Coordinates of C-alpha atoms in Angstrom, one line a residue:
X108 CA -239.8 81.7 -66.9
X109 CA -238.2 79.5 -64.3
X110 CA -240.4 78.1 -61.5
X111 CA -239.0 79.1 -58.2
X112 CA -241.8 77.4 -56.2
X113 CA -240.0 74.1 -56.1
X114 CA -236.6 73.1 -54.9
X115 CA -234.5 71.2 -57.4
X116 CA -232.8 68.0 -56.1
X117 CA -229.4 68.6 -54.5
X118 CA -227.9 66.2 -57.0
X119 CA -229.2 68.3 -60.0
X120 CA -226.4 70.8 -59.8
X121 CA -223.0 71.2 -61.5
X122 CA -220.0 72.9 -60.0
X123 CA -217.6 75.5 -61.5
X124 CA -214.8 77.4 -59.8
X125 CA -211.5 79.2 -60.0
X126 CA -209.7 78.0 -56.8
X127 CA -210.9 81.2 -55.1
X128 CA -214.6 80.4 -54.9
X129 CA -217.3 78.1 -56.5
X130 CA -220.8 78.3 -58.0
X131 CA -223.6 75.8 -58.3
X132 CA -225.4 75.7 -61.6
X133 CA -228.7 73.7 -61.8
X134 CA -228.9 71.4 -64.8
X135 CA -231.3 73.7 -66.6
X136 CA -228.8 76.6 -66.3
X137 CA -229.8 78.6 -63.2
X138 CA -226.9 79.8 -61.1
X139 CA -228.4 79.2 -57.6
X140 CA -225.4 79.4 -55.2
X141 CA -222.2 81.4 -55.1
X142 CA -220.1 82.8 -52.2
X143 CA -218.0 85.8 -53.3
X144 CA -215.2 86.7 -53.6
X145 CA -213.7 83.8 -51.5
X146 CA -215.0 80.3 -50.6
X147 CA -216.0 81.5 -47.1
X148 CA -217.2 85.0 -48.0
X149 CA -220.9 86.0 -48.0
X150 CA -223.1 84.4 -50.5
X151 CA -224.5 86.5 -53.4
X152 CA -226.7 83.8 -54.9
X153 CA -228.5 81.4 -52.6
X154 CA -231.8 80.3 -54.0
X155 CA -230.9 76.7 -53.2
X156 CA -231.6 77.7 -49.6
X157 CA -234.6 80.0 -50.1
X158 CA -236.6 80.3 -53.3
X159 CA -237.8 83.8 -52.5
X160 CA -234.9 85.5 -50.7
X161 CA -231.9 83.5 -51.8
X162 CA -230.7 85.2 -55.0
X163 CA -230.1 83.7 -58.5
X164 CA -229.0 84.4 -62.0
X165 CA -231.2 82.9 -64.8
X166 CA -231.0 83.0 -68.6
X167 CA -233.5 80.5 -69.9
X168 CA -235.0 79.8 -73.3
X169 CA -238.7 80.8 -73.3
X170 CA -239.9 78.0 -75.6
X171 CA -240.4 74.5 -74.5
X172 CA -237.5 72.1 -75.0
X173 CA -237.5 68.4 -75.3
X174 CA -234.1 67.7 -73.8
X175 CA -231.7 69.5 -71.6
X176 CA -228.4 68.0 -70.5
X177 CA -225.3 69.3 -68.7
X178 CA -221.7 68.0 -69.0
X179 CA -218.1 69.1 -68.4
X180 CA -215.7 69.7 -71.2
X181 CA -213.5 66.7 -70.8
X182 CA -210.9 66.9 -68.0
X183 CA -211.8 70.5 -67.1
X184 CA -214.2 72.4 -64.8
X185 CA -215.8 74.2 -67.8
X186 CA -219.5 73.3 -67.8
X187 CA -221.8 73.2 -70.8
X188 CA -225.6 73.1 -70.7
X189 CA -227.5 72.3 -73.9
X190 CA -231.2 72.8 -74.7
X191 CA -232.7 70.8 -77.6
X192 CA -236.1 71.2 -79.2
X193 CA -237.8 70.9 -82.6
X194 CA -237.3 74.6 -83.2
X195 CA -233.9 75.4 -81.7
X196 CA -230.6 74.2 -80.2
X197 CA -229.0 76.4 -77.5
X198 CA -225.7 76.0 -75.6
X199 CA -224.5 77.6 -72.4
X200 CA -220.9 77.6 -71.5
X201 CA -220.1 78.6 -67.9
X202 CA -216.6 79.0 -66.5
X203 CA -214.6 81.0 -64.0
X204 CA -211.3 82.0 -65.7
X205 CA -208.0 80.8 -64.5
X206 CA -204.8 82.3 -65.9
X207 CA -201.7 80.4 -66.8
X208 CA -198.8 82.0 -65.0
X209 CA -200.7 85.2 -64.4
X210 CA -203.4 86.6 -62.1
X211 CA -206.8 87.2 -63.7
X212 CA -210.0 89.0 -62.4
X213 CA -212.3 87.0 -60.2
X214 CA -215.2 86.4 -62.6
X215 CA -217.9 84.0 -63.6
X216 CA -218.6 84.1 -67.4
X217 CA -221.5 82.7 -69.3
X218 CA -221.6 82.4 -73.0
X219 CA -224.9 81.7 -74.8
X220 CA -224.9 80.5 -78.3
X221 CA -227.9 79.7 -80.5
X222 CA -226.8 76.8 -82.8
X223 CA -230.1 76.5 -84.6
X224 CA -233.3 78.6 -84.8
X225 CA -234.4 81.9 -83.2
X226 CA -234.9 82.0 -79.5
X227 CA -236.3 84.4 -76.9
X228 CA -234.8 84.2 -73.4
X229 CA -235.9 85.2 -70.0
X230 CA -233.3 87.1 -68.0
X231 CA -233.9 87.1 -64.2
X232 CA -231.3 88.4 -61.8
X233 CA -231.6 88.7 -58.0
X234 CA -228.4 89.5 -56.0
X235 CA -228.5 89.2 -52.2
X236 CA -225.4 90.7 -50.7
X237 CA -224.3 89.5 -47.2
X238 CA -226.6 86.5 -47.1
X239 CA -229.6 88.8 -47.7
X240 CA -229.1 90.3 -44.2
X241 CA -229.0 93.8 -45.8
X242 CA -231.1 95.5 -48.5
X243 CA -229.2 95.3 -51.8
X244 CA -229.4 98.4 -54.0
X245 CA -229.4 98.0 -57.8
X246 CA -228.0 100.6 -60.0
X247 CA -228.0 100.7 -63.8
X248 CA -224.6 102.0 -64.7
X249 CA -225.3 101.9 -68.4
X250 CA -227.7 99.9 -70.5
X251 CA -225.3 96.9 -70.4
X252 CA -224.1 97.0 -66.8
X253 CA -225.8 96.6 -63.4
X254 CA -224.2 97.2 -60.0
X255 CA -225.4 95.6 -56.8
X256 CA -224.3 97.4 -53.6
X257 CA -225.1 98.5 -50.1
X258 CA -223.6 101.6 -48.5
X259 CA -223.0 99.6 -45.2
X260 CA -221.3 96.6 -47.0
X261 CA -218.1 97.0 -49.0
X262 CA -218.4 93.9 -51.2
X263 CA -220.6 94.6 -54.1
X264 CA -221.3 92.7 -57.4
X265 CA -221.4 93.8 -61.0
X266 CA -223.2 92.1 -63.9
X267 CA -222.2 93.1 -67.4
X268 CA -224.0 91.8 -70.5
X269 CA -223.8 92.1 -74.2
X270 CA -227.6 92.3 -74.3
X271 CA -229.5 95.3 -72.8
X272 CA -230.3 95.1 -69.1
X273 CA -233.1 96.7 -67.1
X274 CA -233.1 98.0 -63.6
X275 CA -235.1 96.3 -60.9
X276 CA -234.8 94.9 -57.5
X277 CA -235.3 91.5 -59.0
X278 CA -234.0 92.3 -62.5
X279 CA -236.2 90.8 -65.2
X280 CA -235.8 91.2 -68.9
X281 CA -236.1 89.4 -72.2
X282 CA -233.7 89.2 -75.1
X283 CA -233.7 87.4 -78.5
X284 CA -230.9 85.7 -80.3
X285 CA -231.0 84.4 -83.8
X286 CA -229.2 81.4 -85.3
X287 CA -225.4 81.9 -85.0
X288 CA -225.7 84.8 -82.6
X289 CA -224.1 84.8 -79.1
X290 CA -224.7 86.6 -75.8
X291 CA -222.2 87.1 -73.0
X292 CA -222.6 87.8 -69.2
X293 CA -219.8 88.6 -66.8
X294 CA -220.3 88.5 -63.0
X295 CA -217.6 90.1 -61.0
X296 CA -216.8 92.5 -58.2
X297 CA -218.2 96.0 -58.5
X298 CA -214.7 97.2 -57.8
X299 CA -213.6 96.0 -61.3
X300 CA -213.5 99.2 -63.4
X301 CA -213.3 97.8 -66.9
X302 CA -216.1 98.9 -69.3
X303 CA -216.7 96.4 -72.0
X304 CA -217.3 97.2 -75.7
X305 CA -219.1 94.2 -77.1
X306 CA -217.3 93.9 -80.4
X307 CA -215.1 91.3 -82.1
X308 CA -212.2 92.2 -79.8
X309 CA -214.3 91.5 -76.8
X310 CA -215.4 88.1 -78.2
X311 CA -211.8 87.2 -78.8
X312 CA -210.9 88.2 -75.3
X313 CA -213.6 85.9 -73.9
X314 CA -212.4 83.1 -76.2
X315 CA -208.9 83.6 -75.0
X316 CA -210.0 83.4 -71.4
X317 CA -211.9 80.2 -72.1
X318 CA -209.0 78.6 -74.0
X319 CA -206.6 79.5 -71.1
X320 CA -209.0 78.0 -68.6
X321 CA -209.4 74.8 -70.6
X322 CA -205.6 74.6 -71.1
X323 CA -205.0 75.1 -67.4
X324 CA -207.3 72.2 -66.3
X325 CA -206.2 69.8 -69.1
X326 CA -202.5 70.5 -68.3
X327 CA -203.1 70.1 -64.6
X328 CA -204.9 66.7 -64.8
X329 CA -202.1 65.4 -67.0
X330 CA -200.0 65.2 -63.8
X331 CA -202.4 62.5 -62.5
X332 CA -200.5 59.2 -62.4
X333 CA -203.6 56.9 -62.2
X334 CA -204.1 54.7 -65.3
X335 CA -206.5 52.1 -64.0
X336 CA -210.3 51.4 -64.3
X337 CA -212.8 54.2 -63.8
X338 CA -210.2 56.8 -64.7
X339 CA -212.8 59.5 -65.5
X340 CA -214.3 59.1 -62.0
X341 CA -210.9 59.5 -60.5
X342 CA -210.1 62.6 -62.6
X343 CA -213.4 64.2 -61.8
X344 CA -212.9 63.7 -58.1
X345 CA -209.3 65.1 -58.4
X346 CA -210.6 68.2 -60.3
X347 CA -213.3 68.7 -57.7
X348 CA -210.8 68.7 -54.8
X349 CA -208.6 71.1 -56.8
X350 CA -211.6 73.4 -57.1
X351 CA -211.9 73.4 -53.3
X352 CA -208.2 74.3 -52.9
X353 CA -207.2 77.9 -52.6
X354 CA -204.5 79.2 -55.1
X355 CA -203.7 82.0 -52.6
X356 CA -203.5 80.1 -49.4
X357 CA -203.0 76.4 -50.3
X358 CA -205.7 75.0 -48.0
X359 CA -208.8 73.0 -49.0
X360 CA -212.3 73.6 -47.8
X361 CA -214.7 70.7 -46.9
X362 CA -217.4 71.8 -49.3
X363 CA -218.5 75.1 -51.1
X364 CA -221.9 75.3 -49.5
X365 CA -223.6 75.9 -46.1
X366 CA -226.7 74.4 -44.5
X367 CA -227.8 71.9 -47.0
X368 CA -229.6 69.4 -44.8
X369 CA -228.5 65.9 -43.7
X370 CA -232.2 65.1 -43.2
X371 CA -234.9 66.9 -45.1
X372 CA -236.8 69.1 -42.7
X373 CA -234.1 68.5 -40.0
X374 CA -231.9 70.8 -38.1
X375 CA -228.5 69.3 -38.8
X376 CA -227.6 72.0 -41.3
X377 CA -224.0 73.1 -41.0
X378 CA -221.6 75.5 -42.8
X379 CA -218.8 73.5 -44.5
X380 CA -217.0 76.3 -46.3
X381 CA -214.0 76.1 -44.0
X382 CA -210.7 74.2 -43.7
X383 CA -211.1 71.1 -41.5
X384 CA -207.7 69.8 -40.5
X385 CA -209.0 66.3 -40.8
X386 CA -210.6 66.7 -44.3
X387 CA -207.7 68.7 -45.7
X388 CA -205.1 66.3 -44.4
X389 CA -206.9 63.4 -46.0
X390 CA -207.2 65.4 -49.2
X391 CA -203.4 66.0 -49.3
X392 CA -202.9 62.3 -49.1
X393 CA -205.3 61.8 -52.0
X394 CA -203.3 64.4 -54.0
X395 CA -200.0 62.7 -53.2
X396 CA -201.3 59.4 -54.3
X397 CA -202.2 60.8 -57.7
X398 CA -198.9 62.6 -58.1
X399 CA -200.0 66.2 -57.2
X400 CA -197.1 66.9 -54.9
X401 CA -197.3 70.7 -55.4
X402 CA -200.8 70.8 -53.8
X403 CA -199.5 68.8 -50.8
X404 CA -196.5 71.2 -50.5
X405 CA -198.8 74.3 -50.5
X406 CA -201.0 72.8 -47.8
X407 CA -198.0 71.9 -45.7
X408 CA -196.9 75.5 -45.8
X409 CA -200.4 76.5 -44.6
X410 CA -200.1 73.9 -41.8
X411 CA -196.6 75.2 -40.8
X412 CA -198.2 78.7 -40.4
X413 CA -201.1 77.4 -38.3
X414 CA -198.8 75.3 -36.0
X415 CA -196.3 78.2 -35.6
X416 CA -199.2 80.6 -34.8
X417 CA -201.2 78.3 -32.5
X418 CA -198.5 76.5 -30.6
X419 CA -196.9 78.9 -28.2
X420 CA -196.6 77.2 -24.9
X421 CA -200.1 75.7 -24.9
X422 CA -201.5 73.7 -27.9
X423 CA -204.4 75.7 -29.3
X424 CA -204.8 73.9 -32.6
X425 CA -208.4 74.3 -33.8
X426 CA -210.2 71.6 -35.7
X427 CA -211.1 74.0 -38.5
X428 CA -210.1 77.5 -39.8
X429 CA -211.1 80.0 -42.4
X430 CA -209.3 79.6 -45.7
X431 CA -206.8 82.3 -44.8
X432 CA -206.1 80.7 -41.4
X433 CA -208.5 83.0 -39.5
X434 CA -210.0 81.6 -36.3
X435 CA -213.3 83.5 -36.2
X436 CA -216.1 81.1 -37.2
X437 CA -218.8 82.5 -34.9
X438 CA -222.0 80.6 -35.7
X439 CA -225.3 82.4 -36.5
X440 CA -228.7 81.6 -37.9
X441 CA -230.0 83.4 -41.0
X442 CA -233.5 84.4 -41.8
X443 CA -233.8 82.0 -44.7
X444 CA -236.4 79.2 -45.2
X445 CA -233.8 76.5 -45.8
X446 CA -233.7 73.8 -48.4
X447 CA -237.2 72.4 -48.6
X448 CA -237.9 74.0 -45.2
X449 CA -234.8 72.6 -43.4
X450 CA -234.1 75.1 -40.7
X451 CA -232.2 76.7 -39.2
X452 CA -229.8 78.0 -41.9
X453 CA -226.5 78.4 -40.2
X454 CA -223.2 80.2 -41.2
X455 CA -220.1 79.9 -39.1
X456 CA -219.5 76.8 -37.1
X457 CA -219.5 76.5 -33.3
X458 CA -217.8 73.1 -33.5
X459 CA -214.5 74.9 -34.0
X460 CA -214.2 75.0 -30.2
X461 CA -214.6 71.2 -29.7
X462 CA -212.0 68.8 -28.6
X463 CA -211.6 66.3 -31.4
X464 CA -208.5 64.2 -30.7
X465 CA -208.6 62.4 -34.0
X466 CA -207.3 65.5 -35.9
X467 CA -203.8 64.9 -34.4
X468 CA -203.7 61.5 -36.1
X469 CA -204.8 62.7 -39.5
X470 CA -202.4 65.6 -39.4
X471 CA -199.4 63.5 -38.2
X472 CA -200.2 60.9 -40.9
X473 CA -200.0 63.6 -43.6
X474 CA -196.8 65.1 -42.2
X475 CA -195.3 61.6 -42.2
X476 CA -196.3 60.9 -45.7
X477 CA -195.3 64.3 -47.0
X478 CA -191.9 63.8 -45.5
X479 CA -191.7 60.4 -47.2
X480 CA -193.0 61.4 -50.7
X481 CA -192.7 65.2 -50.8
X482 CA -190.1 67.2 -48.9
X483 CA -188.1 66.3 -45.8
X484 CA -189.6 67.9 -42.6
X485 CA -187.8 71.0 -41.3
X486 CA -186.4 70.6 -37.8
X487 CA -187.7 74.0 -36.8
X488 CA -191.2 72.8 -37.7
X489 CA -190.7 69.4 -36.1
X490 CA -190.0 71.0 -32.7
X491 CA -193.6 72.3 -32.7
X492 CA -194.9 68.9 -33.9
X493 CA -193.3 67.4 -30.8
X494 CA -195.6 69.6 -28.7
X495 CA -198.6 68.2 -30.6
X496 CA -197.5 64.7 -29.9
X497 CA -196.8 65.4 -26.3
X498 CA -200.3 66.8 -26.1
X499 CA -201.6 63.5 -27.4
X500 CA -199.7 61.6 -24.8
X501 CA -201.2 63.7 -22.1
X502 CA -204.8 63.8 -23.4
X503 CA -205.6 60.5 -25.3
X504 CA -207.5 59.1 -22.3
X505 CA -209.9 62.1 -22.3
X506 CA -213.4 61.9 -23.8
X507 CA -214.1 64.1 -26.8
X508 CA -216.7 65.1 -29.3
X509 CA -215.5 62.6 -31.9
X510 CA -215.3 62.7 -35.7
X511 CA -219.0 63.3 -36.1
X512 CA -218.8 66.5 -33.9
X513 CA -221.5 65.4 -31.5
X514 CA -222.5 68.6 -29.7
X515 CA -224.5 67.2 -26.8
X516 CA -221.9 65.0 -25.0
X517 CA -218.3 63.9 -24.9
X518 CA -217.5 60.2 -25.0
X519 CA -214.5 57.8 -25.3
X520 CA -214.8 57.1 -29.0
X521 CA -212.8 54.3 -30.6
X522 CA -212.0 56.4 -33.7
X523 CA -210.5 59.2 -31.6
X524 CA -208.4 56.6 -29.7
X525 CA -207.4 55.0 -32.9
X526 CA -206.2 58.3 -34.4
X527 CA -204.2 59.1 -31.3
X528 CA -202.5 55.8 -31.8
X529 CA -201.8 56.8 -35.5
X530 CA -200.4 60.2 -34.3
X531 CA -197.9 58.5 -32.0
X532 CA -197.1 55.7 -34.4
X533 CA -196.3 58.0 -37.4
X534 CA -194.3 60.4 -35.2
X535 CA -192.2 57.5 -33.9
X536 CA -191.6 56.2 -37.5
X537 CA -190.6 59.7 -38.6
X538 CA -188.1 60.2 -35.8
X539 CA -186.5 56.8 -36.6
X540 CA -186.4 57.4 -40.3
X541 CA -184.9 60.9 -40.1
X542 CA -182.7 60.2 -37.0
X543 CA -184.3 63.2 -35.3
X544 CA -183.0 64.1 -31.8
X545 CA -186.3 63.3 -30.1
X546 CA -186.7 61.0 -27.1
X547 CA -189.5 58.8 -28.1
X548 CA -189.6 56.7 -24.9
X549 CA -192.8 58.3 -23.6
X550 CA -194.4 58.2 -27.1
X551 CA -193.7 54.4 -27.4
X552 CA -195.1 53.8 -24.0
X553 CA -198.3 55.7 -24.8
X554 CA -198.7 54.2 -28.2
X555 CA -198.6 50.7 -26.7
X556 CA -201.1 51.7 -23.9
X557 CA -203.5 53.0 -26.5
X558 CA -203.3 49.7 -28.5
X559 CA -204.0 47.7 -25.4
X560 CA -206.9 50.0 -24.4
X561 CA -208.6 49.6 -27.8
X562 CA -207.9 45.8 -27.8
X563 CA -209.2 45.3 -24.2
X564 CA -211.8 48.0 -23.6
X565 CA -213.5 48.6 -27.0
X566 CA -214.2 44.9 -27.7
X567 CA -217.7 43.6 -26.9
X568 CA -217.5 39.9 -26.3
X569 CA -221.3 39.4 -26.6
X570 CA -221.5 41.4 -29.8
X571 CA -218.2 39.9 -31.1
X572 CA -217.2 43.2 -32.4
X573 CA -215.3 46.4 -31.6
X574 CA -217.8 49.1 -30.7
X575 CA -218.4 52.8 -31.4
X576 CA -217.4 54.1 -27.9
X577 CA -216.7 52.6 -24.5
X578 CA -219.9 50.9 -23.2
X579 CA -221.7 51.0 -26.5
X580 CA -223.5 48.0 -27.9
X581 CA -223.4 49.1 -31.5
X582 CA -220.8 49.8 -34.2
X583 CA -220.0 52.9 -36.2
X584 CA -218.8 53.4 -39.8
X585 CA -215.6 55.1 -38.5
X586 CA -214.5 51.6 -37.3
X587 CA -213.8 50.9 -41.0
X588 CA -210.7 53.0 -40.7
X589 CA -209.0 50.5 -38.3
X590 CA -207.4 48.4 -41.1
X591 CA -207.0 51.4 -43.4
X592 CA -204.8 53.0 -40.7
X593 CA -202.9 49.8 -40.3
X594 CA -204.0 49.3 -36.7
X595 CA -205.3 45.9 -37.5
X596 CA -204.9 43.4 -40.3
X597 CA -207.8 43.2 -42.7
X598 CA -207.5 39.5 -42.3
X599 CA -207.6 39.5 -38.5
X600 CA -210.3 37.4 -37.0
X601 CA -211.5 40.2 -34.7
X602 CA -211.7 42.6 -37.6
X603 CA -213.6 40.2 -39.8
X604 CA -216.2 39.7 -37.0
X605 CA -216.4 43.5 -36.6
X606 CA -216.9 44.0 -40.3
X607 CA -219.7 41.4 -40.3
X608 CA -221.5 43.4 -37.5
X609 CA -221.1 46.6 -39.5
X610 CA -222.6 44.8 -42.6
X611 CA -225.5 43.6 -40.5
X612 CA -226.2 46.8 -38.6
X613 CA -225.3 49.7 -41.0
X614 CA -225.3 48.6 -44.6
X615 CA -228.2 48.4 -47.1
X616 CA -228.1 47.7 -50.9
X617 CA -224.6 46.3 -50.3
X618 CA -223.0 49.7 -50.7
X619 CA -224.9 52.3 -48.6
X620 CA -223.2 52.6 -45.2
X621 CA -224.9 54.5 -42.4
X622 CA -222.8 56.2 -39.7
X623 CA -224.3 54.5 -36.7
X624 CA -227.6 53.5 -35.0
X625 CA -227.7 56.1 -32.3
X626 CA -231.2 57.3 -32.8
X627 CA -234.6 55.5 -32.9
X628 CA -235.2 55.8 -36.6
X629 CA -234.6 52.7 -38.8
X630 CA -231.8 53.2 -41.3
X631 CA -234.2 52.4 -44.2
X632 CA -236.5 55.3 -43.2
X633 CA -236.5 58.5 -45.4
X634 CA -236.9 60.5 -42.1
X635 CA -233.4 59.4 -41.1
X636 CA -230.2 61.1 -42.3
X637 CA -228.7 59.5 -45.4
X638 CA -226.0 56.9 -45.7
X639 CA -222.6 58.5 -45.2
X640 CA -220.9 58.6 -48.6
X641 CA -217.3 58.3 -47.4
X642 CA -218.4 55.4 -45.2
X643 CA -219.3 53.5 -48.4
X644 CA -215.9 54.2 -49.8
X645 CA -214.2 53.1 -46.6
X646 CA -216.1 49.8 -46.7
X647 CA -215.1 49.1 -50.3
X648 CA -211.5 49.8 -49.5
X649 CA -211.7 47.4 -46.6
X650 CA -213.0 44.8 -49.0
X651 CA -210.2 45.5 -51.4
X652 CA -207.4 45.4 -48.8
X653 CA -208.9 42.2 -47.4
X654 CA -208.4 40.4 -50.8
X655 CA -212.0 40.7 -52.1
X656 CA -211.0 43.0 -54.9
X657 CA -213.5 41.7 -57.5
X658 CA -216.3 42.3 -55.0
X659 CA -215.0 45.7 -54.2
X660 CA -214.8 46.6 -57.9
X661 CA -218.3 45.4 -58.6
X662 CA -219.6 47.3 -55.5
X663 CA -217.7 50.4 -56.7
X664 CA -219.5 50.3 -60.0
X665 CA -222.8 50.0 -58.1
X666 CA -222.0 52.9 -55.8
X667 CA -221.3 55.1 -58.9
X668 CA -225.0 54.8 -59.8
X669 CA -225.7 57.0 -56.7
X670 CA -223.6 59.9 -58.1
X671 CA -225.2 62.7 -60.0
X672 CA -225.1 63.3 -63.8
X673 CA -221.6 64.8 -63.5
X674 CA -220.2 62.1 -61.1
X675 CA -220.4 64.5 -58.1
X676 CA -221.2 63.3 -54.6
X677 CA -222.7 65.1 -51.6
X678 CA -222.0 64.2 -48.0
X679 CA -224.9 61.7 -47.8
X680 CA -226.9 59.4 -50.0
X681 CA -230.6 58.4 -49.6
X682 CA -231.8 54.9 -50.7
X683 CA -234.1 56.7 -53.1
X684 CA -231.0 58.1 -54.9
X685 CA -231.4 61.6 -53.5
X686 CA -228.2 63.3 -52.3
X687 CA -228.2 65.0 -48.9
X688 CA -226.0 67.4 -47.0
X689 CA -223.5 69.9 -48.4
X690 CA -222.6 69.5 -52.1
X691 CA -220.3 68.5 -53.5
X692 CA -218.4 67.1 -50.5
X693 CA -214.6 66.9 -50.5
X694 CA -214.6 64.0 -47.9
X695 CA -216.7 61.9 -50.4
X696 CA -214.4 62.6 -53.3
X697 CA -211.2 61.9 -51.5
X698 CA -212.8 58.6 -50.3
X699 CA -213.5 57.7 -54.0
X700 CA -209.9 58.4 -54.9
X701 CA -208.5 56.3 -52.0
X702 CA -210.9 53.4 -52.7
X703 CA -210.3 53.3 -56.5
X704 CA -206.5 53.6 -55.9
X705 CA -206.7 50.6 -53.5
X706 CA -208.7 48.5 -55.9
X707 CA -206.4 49.2 -58.8
X708 CA -203.3 48.5 -56.6
X709 CA -204.7 45.1 -55.6
X710 CA -205.3 44.4 -59.3
X711 CA -201.7 45.2 -59.9
X712 CA -202.3 47.5 -62.8
X713 CA -201.0 50.8 -61.4
X714 CA -197.6 51.9 -62.7
X715 CA -197.0 54.3 -59.8
X716 CA -197.6 53.1 -56.2
X717 CA -197.5 55.4 -53.2
X718 CA -197.3 52.9 -50.3
X719 CA -198.9 53.7 -47.0

């Protein structure tokens, strides 16, 4: 029987998915989180956020085991969990089928195989539709099929099993398998009408689905052009980002979870199951670097649709959207305990209404690079982009909420100013490259004004550093983007002094980079939010671009020790090794890709180079 009195570590989970949704599976086999049927749909399993009310799916050997370990089938998202003891060996295989050239049902499939011995299993199922806000009704359709529904909610769930099931609000049962025997479980929409006959033909159908899923992932990752050191880390990050990318819509979510805390017991618990323009734009750059041009092309189609829909006279581009481009992200708090008591548990995201000027830079940088390495920009689309750039010219001097989405106050953040400069710089380059009929006089004037504003007004002479925002006396990890965006040379004296202050103020253990110092809690305290994972990757890339490639490579290897058993990273890292925040985090994995690519490029071993 699984103990639901304790919360497993955030880093103890594996991830599976089908480019529609994802599920988190704890390293001892419990499925403890899944939104269904889409990334941003309601969650049906959520015990990672509430051990009593969250929902789960558990099939666990009853006997003690001496070892349990979890791993991916090489170069795929198919997850295996193995239990070893003196008396038995058991293997779980978990996957979400992906068809090759055809659409397949939206399913999560678990196969259990007893390799050695005879084993009794606990079966424990609790489904919580609509985040547990409604009472979920359980119906035994036949002895092998359970339906979970609510008459006021149209999205139900069905669990089919090759072993007999029992009805119950929290369905509990036991079953036995002998050596060589197998059990199968299929979790899918209750709208699926197929009734399964658990015979040899059924087993072959599951085997075919598994083979097709393995083949899909292994064929997909072959496109990856990277051949340098740490290739498996690179591939795992690429597969993780692909799992976050919708087959149907082409956009990429920031993370598959909501409200995992940045600080244990804290209230910074946000819903990341949406498409941030910033995160998705950076992700497309990561895909292009690795040769995945189709993914970048699909995202640009999604961007075209958003810009066409949201720019009609006034610029109303949001910082984030639903996966289908929807704008309704109303924030609410759920009646859940939260991970280790971290409340409130939020869904939706009120930050969608914020002004974050940096998104224009990240988006324009991606448009510029896609035009350069993907497909030439269409002039009909470019005319709307011109409105975005004109908006930057008119608003770059405004305070905003910044990259960290500060809710309390607007400020003049250096990073926002930097990315406004990037937006104008890349737009000017694109006009000149494509000889587009755009008058860039105003753009050049404003780009130069922004440069001088940063150079003159964000430099603190006493600190000998650029600062987080105008008037600040401290730095911020986002300053690490200054050389990465080619605003300043990584060898520039001002930059090297700034980097030294960042190292002194924000870095511990050589590789853990905190966001900033804007609270009274020391960065080494466990009561503080963790180090920001992508900040660590930004720092290593700065070292690499600044000629310290061996140091960057050594630090990269050290940073990998903070990843979990599957090389997955959350939003933040604790000095104790605990991962914090939503998990896994796309921002962290795209940072890994960018950093590793930079290190390898500096070493000169990469055969394909996508220049900035």
